[in-house]
Amino acid sequence: MTLAGQLAARIRATGPMTLAEFMAEALLHPTLGYYTTGDPLGAAGDFTTAPEISQMFGEMLGLCLAQTWLDQGAPDTVTLAELGPGRGTLMADILRATRGVPGFHDAISVHLVEASPAFRAAQATRLSDYDPSWHDSVDDLPDSPLLLVANEFLDALPIRQFARVGDGWAETLVTVTDGGLAFARGEPVPVPELDHHDVADGTIVERCPALVPVIGAVAARVATGGTAIFVDYGHWRAQGDTVQAVRAHAPVDPLDAPGTADLTAHVDFEAIARAAAPAAVTPMIRQGVLLERLGITARAQALARGLDGAERDALIAAHRRLVHPAEMGDLFKAIALHPPGTPPPPGFDASA
Ligand code: SAH
């Protein structure tokens, strides 16, 4: 039976489900989920990501992490971790870019938090020289100082969605009609976690319940050393319906054939900042600004010198795609956690 059929049967038996329950099934159902069943990345897949666009993305983040490690006195044991590493491209680029940093590779052990068996297999191949460990949850990461990256991970965490109605909040639900799965709206109820959104009646806001424990577990480790960099698309105090389904690089109805399309929601960076204690948190900055500050243009020029023709054009296009405001540069944002009393990592410091 299709996942849509299974979910319809479940809704008929037990009633409508929240969007978070629906997203969790669509993405991570053990045999029919989107991430559990395939490799959706890259030009031939459903969507592409910054590390798949260019090695420069991982190189810049790698140098940022290694510089942070040096600035913090080069501790001799440190966890280098990634959440949702996909094909392992970002981590591979981080490791390659930091090979020349004396002592760094001796100090790190590589840890990957990944739900998808297919992606775990791809990561094992890609990172076989580095003997990575895999974890189901951020809670399982070692307690040592932590250098962590997560690109387009938080946007895959299931969200709940509500519309403001009077003093309450009416939740978006997934129900079933004769025509199949359909959206419905629950009765307005109090949701104190949303009351800082001072919005007009009818405005939609989203909440990612899984984000708080993820950020909390990372923050507890980073507070004692290291840094954590989150890059994703989103805003500060996001509002509106941001749930998006994408199949073969085109938007589709989120309820159409769940498990066969990517399903994401914009990340509310304010929610990251609110969950960041006991770590300190940087301001949210645009991806383009971060990469420029970390030196991506000089790196692109250096790489371009060795190329010509179509390869050179592809490099220039990739640089533009990552940093230009009309491409990913403004839409994607970054934020970093760091130990209280230490400077923000390179690129996140406004005076840098
Ligand atoms: N960071 C990669 C892949 C982004 S796609 C890149 O930028 O190319 C999202 C990744 O998060 C995939 O690897 C997916 O399998 C993983 N993922 C999604 N939800 C997860 C969860 N709840 N726990 C662990 N991994 C998850």
Coordinates of C-alpha atoms and ligand atoms in Angstrom, one line a residue:
M1 CA 0.0 0.0 0.0
T2 CA 1.2 3.6 -0.7
L3 CA 2.1 5.8 2.2
A4 CA -0.9 8.0 1.3
G5 CA -3.2 4.9 1.6
Q6 CA -1.7 4.0 5.0
L7 CA -2.0 7.5 6.3
A8 CA -5.7 7.7 5.1
A9 CA -6.5 4.5 6.8
R10 CA -4.9 5.7 10.0
I11 CA -6.7 9.0 9.9
R12 CA -10.1 7.2 9.4
A13 CA -9.3 5.1 12.4
T14 CA -7.9 7.6 14.8
G15 CA -8.7 11.1 13.5
P16 CA -6.8 13.9 11.8
M17 CA -3.1 14.2 12.3
T18 CA -0.9 17.3 12.9
L19 CA 1.3 18.5 10.1
A20 CA 4.3 17.4 12.2
E21 CA 3.0 13.8 12.4
F22 CA 2.4 13.9 8.6
M23 CA 5.9 15.3 7.8
A24 CA 7.6 12.8 10.1
E25 CA 5.8 9.9 8.2
A26 CA 6.4 11.4 4.8
L27 CA 10.1 11.9 5.4
L28 CA 11.1 9.1 7.7
H29 CA 8.6 6.3 7.5
P30 CA 10.9 3.2 7.8
T31 CA 10.0 1.7 4.4
L32 CA 8.1 4.4 2.5
G33 CA 9.7 7.7 3.7
Y34 CA 11.4 10.1 1.5
Y35 CA 14.8 10.1 3.2
T36 CA 14.7 6.5 4.2
T37 CA 14.2 5.2 0.6
G38 CA 16.4 7.1 -1.7
D39 CA 19.0 9.6 -2.7
P40 CA 17.2 12.9 -3.5
L41 CA 20.2 15.1 -3.8
G42 CA 21.9 16.5 -6.9
A43 CA 21.0 17.5 -10.4
A44 CA 19.3 14.2 -11.2
G45 CA 17.4 14.1 -7.9
D46 CA 14.7 16.4 -6.4
F47 CA 16.8 19.2 -5.1
T48 CA 20.4 20.3 -4.8
T49 CA 22.2 21.9 -1.9
A50 CA 25.1 24.3 -1.3
P51 CA 27.8 21.6 -0.8
E52 CA 26.6 19.8 -3.9
I53 CA 26.9 23.1 -5.9
S54 CA 30.5 23.7 -5.1
Q55 CA 33.4 22.4 -2.9
M56 CA 34.0 26.1 -1.9
F57 CA 31.0 25.9 0.5
G58 CA 32.6 23.2 2.6
E59 CA 36.1 24.7 2.3
M60 CA 34.9 28.0 3.8
L61 CA 33.1 26.3 6.6
G62 CA 36.0 24.0 7.2
L63 CA 38.4 26.9 7.6
C64 CA 36.0 28.6 9.9
L65 CA 35.8 25.6 12.2
A66 CA 39.6 25.0 12.2
Q67 CA 40.3 28.7 12.9
T68 CA 37.8 28.5 15.8
W69 CA 39.6 25.5 17.1
L70 CA 43.0 27.3 16.9
D71 CA 41.5 30.4 18.6
Q72 CA 40.2 28.3 21.4
G73 CA 43.7 26.9 22.1
A74 CA 43.7 23.8 19.9
P75 CA 42.2 21.3 22.4
D76 CA 43.6 17.9 21.7
T77 CA 40.3 16.1 21.6
V78 CA 37.4 17.5 19.7
T79 CA 34.2 16.1 18.1
L80 CA 33.7 17.2 14.5
A81 CA 30.1 16.5 13.8
E82 CA 27.5 17.0 11.1
L83 CA 23.7 16.8 11.4
G84 CA 22.0 15.4 8.3
P85 CA 25.2 15.0 6.1
G86 CA 23.4 13.8 3.0
R87 CA 26.0 12.3 0.6
G88 CA 28.8 13.4 2.9
T89 CA 30.1 16.0 0.5
L90 CA 30.2 18.9 3.0
M91 CA 32.1 16.8 5.6
A92 CA 34.5 15.6 2.9
D93 CA 35.2 19.1 1.8
I94 CA 35.7 20.3 5.4
L95 CA 38.2 17.5 6.0
R96 CA 40.1 18.1 2.8
A97 CA 40.3 21.9 3.4
T98 CA 41.6 21.4 6.9
R99 CA 44.3 18.8 6.1
G100 CA 47.0 21.4 6.3
V101 CA 46.0 22.8 9.7
P102 CA 48.8 21.4 12.0
G103 CA 47.3 19.0 14.6
F104 CA 43.7 19.4 13.6
H105 CA 43.1 16.0 12.1
D106 CA 44.9 14.4 15.0
A107 CA 42.5 16.1 17.4
I108 CA 39.2 15.4 15.7
S109 CA 36.9 12.4 15.6
V110 CA 34.1 12.5 13.0
H111 CA 30.5 12.0 14.1
L112 CA 27.5 12.0 11.9
V113 CA 23.8 12.2 12.9
E114 CA 21.8 10.6 10.1
A115 CA 18.4 9.0 9.9
S116 CA 18.6 7.6 6.4
P117 CA 20.3 4.2 5.8
A118 CA 20.8 5.1 2.2
F119 CA 22.6 8.3 3.1
R120 CA 24.6 6.5 5.8
A121 CA 25.9 4.1 3.1
A122 CA 26.9 7.0 0.9
Q123 CA 28.6 8.8 3.8
A124 CA 30.5 5.6 4.6
T125 CA 31.9 5.4 1.1
R126 CA 32.7 9.1 0.9
L127 CA 34.3 9.4 4.3
S128 CA 36.0 5.9 4.6
D129 CA 39.4 7.5 5.3
Y130 CA 38.1 9.1 8.5
D131 CA 36.4 6.3 10.3
P132 CA 33.2 8.2 11.2
S133 CA 30.7 7.1 13.9
W134 CA 27.0 7.4 13.2
H135 CA 24.3 8.4 15.6
D136 CA 20.5 8.5 15.5
S137 CA 20.3 11.5 17.7
V138 CA 22.2 14.6 18.7
D139 CA 21.9 13.4 22.3
D140 CA 24.3 10.6 21.4
L141 CA 27.2 12.9 20.4
P142 CA 30.2 12.7 22.8
D143 CA 30.5 15.3 25.5
S144 CA 33.9 16.7 24.4
P145 CA 34.2 20.1 22.7
L146 CA 32.1 20.1 19.6
L147 CA 32.7 21.6 16.1
L148 CA 29.4 21.1 14.3
V149 CA 27.8 22.0 11.0
A150 CA 24.3 21.4 9.8
N151 CA 23.2 22.5 6.3
E152 CA 19.6 22.1 5.4
F153 CA 19.0 19.8 8.4
L154 CA 16.7 21.9 10.5
D155 CA 14.3 22.6 7.6
A156 CA 13.6 18.8 7.4
L157 CA 12.4 18.7 11.0
P158 CA 8.6 18.4 11.2
I159 CA 6.7 21.5 12.0
R160 CA 3.3 22.3 13.4
Q161 CA 1.3 25.1 11.9
F162 CA -1.3 27.4 13.4
A163 CA -3.5 30.3 12.4
R164 CA -4.2 33.1 14.8
V165 CA -7.9 33.1 15.8
G166 CA -8.9 35.6 18.5
D167 CA -6.8 34.8 21.5
G168 CA -6.1 31.3 20.4
W169 CA -4.4 29.3 17.7
A170 CA -6.1 26.9 15.2
E171 CA -3.9 24.1 14.1
T172 CA -3.5 22.9 10.5
L173 CA -4.4 19.3 10.4
V174 CA -4.2 16.5 7.8
T175 CA -7.5 14.7 7.3
V176 CA -9.1 12.5 4.7
T177 CA -12.0 13.2 2.3
D178 CA -13.4 11.3 -0.6
G179 CA -10.7 12.8 -2.8
G180 CA -7.9 11.6 -0.5
L181 CA -5.7 13.5 2.0
A182 CA -6.8 17.1 2.6
F183 CA -5.9 20.0 5.0
A184 CA -8.3 21.0 7.7
R185 CA -8.2 23.4 10.6
G186 CA -8.7 22.5 14.3
E187 CA -10.6 24.5 16.9
P188 CA -8.7 27.5 18.3
V189 CA -6.8 26.6 21.5
P190 CA -4.2 28.4 23.7
V191 CA -0.5 27.8 22.5
P192 CA 1.6 29.9 24.9
E193 CA 4.8 29.1 23.0
L194 CA 3.4 31.2 20.1
D195 CA 2.1 34.2 21.9
H196 CA 5.3 36.3 21.2
H197 CA 4.0 36.5 17.6
D198 CA 1.9 39.6 17.7
V199 CA 0.0 39.0 14.5
A200 CA -3.3 39.8 12.9
D201 CA -6.2 37.3 12.9
G202 CA -5.7 34.7 10.3
T203 CA -1.9 34.9 10.2
I204 CA -0.2 31.6 10.0
V205 CA 2.8 30.8 12.1
E206 CA 4.8 27.6 12.4
R207 CA 6.6 25.9 15.3
C208 CA 9.2 23.2 15.1
P209 CA 8.9 21.2 18.4
A210 CA 12.0 19.1 17.5
L211 CA 14.2 22.1 17.1
V212 CA 14.4 23.0 20.8
P213 CA 15.9 19.6 22.0
V214 CA 18.3 19.5 19.0
I215 CA 19.6 23.0 19.7
G216 CA 19.7 22.4 23.5
A217 CA 21.8 19.2 23.1
V218 CA 24.2 21.0 20.8
A219 CA 24.3 24.1 23.0
A220 CA 25.1 22.1 26.2
R221 CA 28.3 20.8 24.5
V222 CA 29.3 24.0 22.7
A223 CA 29.1 25.9 25.9
T224 CA 32.2 24.1 27.1
G225 CA 34.1 24.5 23.8
G226 CA 33.8 24.6 20.0
T227 CA 31.1 26.1 17.8
A228 CA 28.0 25.0 15.9
I229 CA 27.1 26.5 12.6
F230 CA 23.6 26.1 11.2
V231 CA 22.8 27.1 7.6
D232 CA 19.3 26.9 6.2
Y233 CA 16.7 28.8 4.5
G234 CA 14.5 30.9 6.7
H235 CA 14.0 34.1 8.6
W236 CA 14.0 35.8 12.0
R237 CA 10.5 35.2 13.5
A238 CA 9.2 33.5 10.4
Q239 CA 5.5 33.9 9.5
G240 CA 3.2 32.4 6.9
D241 CA 2.8 29.0 5.4
T242 CA 6.3 27.9 4.4
V243 CA 5.7 24.2 3.9
Q244 CA 7.1 23.2 0.6
A245 CA 7.2 20.0 -1.3
V246 CA 9.6 19.5 -4.2
R247 CA 9.9 16.7 -6.7
A248 CA 12.4 16.7 -9.6
H249 CA 13.3 20.4 -8.9
A250 CA 9.6 21.6 -9.2
P251 CA 7.1 22.4 -6.4
V252 CA 4.3 20.0 -5.9
D253 CA 1.3 19.7 -3.5
P254 CA 2.6 18.6 -0.1
L255 CA -0.2 16.1 0.2
D256 CA 0.4 14.5 -3.2
A257 CA 2.0 11.1 -2.9
P258 CA 3.8 11.6 0.4
G259 CA 7.2 9.9 0.6
T260 CA 8.0 10.7 -3.0
A261 CA 8.7 14.4 -2.6
D262 CA 11.0 16.4 -0.3
L263 CA 9.1 18.2 2.3
T264 CA 10.6 21.2 4.2
A265 CA 9.6 24.3 6.1
H266 CA 11.5 27.5 6.6
V267 CA 13.6 27.7 9.7
D268 CA 12.8 30.3 12.3
F269 CA 16.2 31.5 13.4
E270 CA 14.8 33.3 16.4
A271 CA 13.7 29.9 17.6
I272 CA 17.3 28.7 17.4
A273 CA 18.5 31.8 19.3
R274 CA 15.9 31.3 22.0
A275 CA 17.0 27.7 22.5
A276 CA 20.7 28.4 22.5
A277 CA 21.4 28.8 26.2
P278 CA 23.8 28.0 27.9
A279 CA 25.8 28.7 24.7
A280 CA 26.2 32.2 23.3
V281 CA 24.6 32.9 19.9
T282 CA 25.7 35.1 17.0
P283 CA 23.3 37.3 15.1
M284 CA 21.7 35.6 12.1
I285 CA 23.5 36.5 8.9
R286 CA 22.9 35.9 5.2
Q287 CA 24.8 33.0 3.6
G288 CA 26.3 35.3 0.9
V289 CA 27.7 37.6 3.5
L290 CA 29.2 34.8 5.6
L291 CA 30.8 33.2 2.6
E292 CA 32.2 36.5 1.4
R293 CA 33.7 37.2 4.8
L294 CA 35.3 33.8 4.9
G295 CA 37.0 34.5 1.6
I296 CA 35.0 32.6 -1.0
T297 CA 35.8 35.2 -3.8
A298 CA 39.5 34.9 -3.3
R299 CA 39.1 31.1 -3.3
A300 CA 37.0 31.2 -6.5
Q301 CA 39.7 33.4 -8.2
A302 CA 42.4 30.9 -7.2
L303 CA 40.5 28.0 -8.5
A304 CA 39.5 29.8 -11.7
R305 CA 43.2 30.4 -12.6
G306 CA 43.6 26.6 -13.1
L307 CA 40.5 26.3 -15.4
D308 CA 39.2 27.4 -18.7
G309 CA 36.2 27.1 -20.9
A310 CA 33.1 25.3 -19.6
E311 CA 34.8 24.4 -16.3
R312 CA 35.7 28.0 -15.6
D313 CA 32.1 29.1 -16.4
A314 CA 30.7 26.4 -14.1
L315 CA 32.9 27.7 -11.3
I316 CA 31.8 31.3 -11.8
A317 CA 28.2 30.1 -11.9
A318 CA 28.6 28.1 -8.7
H319 CA 30.1 31.1 -6.9
R320 CA 27.3 33.3 -8.0
R321 CA 24.7 30.7 -7.0
L322 CA 26.1 30.5 -3.5
V323 CA 26.6 34.2 -2.7
H324 CA 24.4 36.3 -5.0
P325 CA 21.4 37.9 -3.3
A326 CA 19.1 36.9 -6.1
E327 CA 20.2 33.2 -5.8
M328 CA 21.0 31.5 -2.5
G329 CA 22.9 34.4 -0.9
D330 CA 20.0 36.1 0.8
L331 CA 17.5 33.4 1.1
F332 CA 19.8 31.2 3.1
K333 CA 20.9 32.3 6.5
A334 CA 23.5 31.2 9.0
I335 CA 23.8 31.4 12.8
A336 CA 26.4 30.1 15.1
L337 CA 26.6 29.0 18.8
H338 CA 29.8 29.5 20.7
P339 CA 31.0 29.3 24.3
P340 CA 30.0 32.3 26.4
G341 CA 32.9 34.7 26.8
T342 CA 34.6 33.7 23.5
P343 CA 34.5 35.6 20.3
P344 CA 32.1 34.5 17.6
P345 CA 33.6 32.2 15.0
P346 CA 35.3 33.9 11.9
G347 CA 32.7 35.4 9.5
F348 CA 30.1 35.8 12.2
D349 CA 31.8 38.7 13.8
A350 CA 30.3 41.9 12.4
S351 CA 33.6 43.7 12.8
A352 CA 35.6 41.0 10.9
Ligands
SAH1 N1 23.3 18.5 4.6 C1 23.1 17.8 3.3 C2 21.8 17.1 3.1 C3 20.6 17.9 3.4 S1 19.1 16.9 3.2 C4 23.4 18.8 2.2 O1 23.5 20.0 2.5 O2 23.5 18.3 1.0 C5 18.7 16.6 4.9 C6 19.5 15.6 5.5 O3 19.1 15.4 6.9 C7 19.5 14.2 4.9 O4 20.8 13.6 5.1 C8 18.5 13.5 5.8 O5 18.5 12.1 5.7 C9 18.8 14.0 7.1 N2 17.7 14.0 8.1 C10 16.4 14.5 7.9 N3 15.7 14.4 9.1 C11 16.6 13.8 10.0 C12 16.4 13.4 11.4 N4 15.3 13.6 12.0 N5 17.5 12.9 12.0 C13 18.7 12.7 11.3 N6 18.8 13.0 10.0 C14 17.8 13.5 9.4

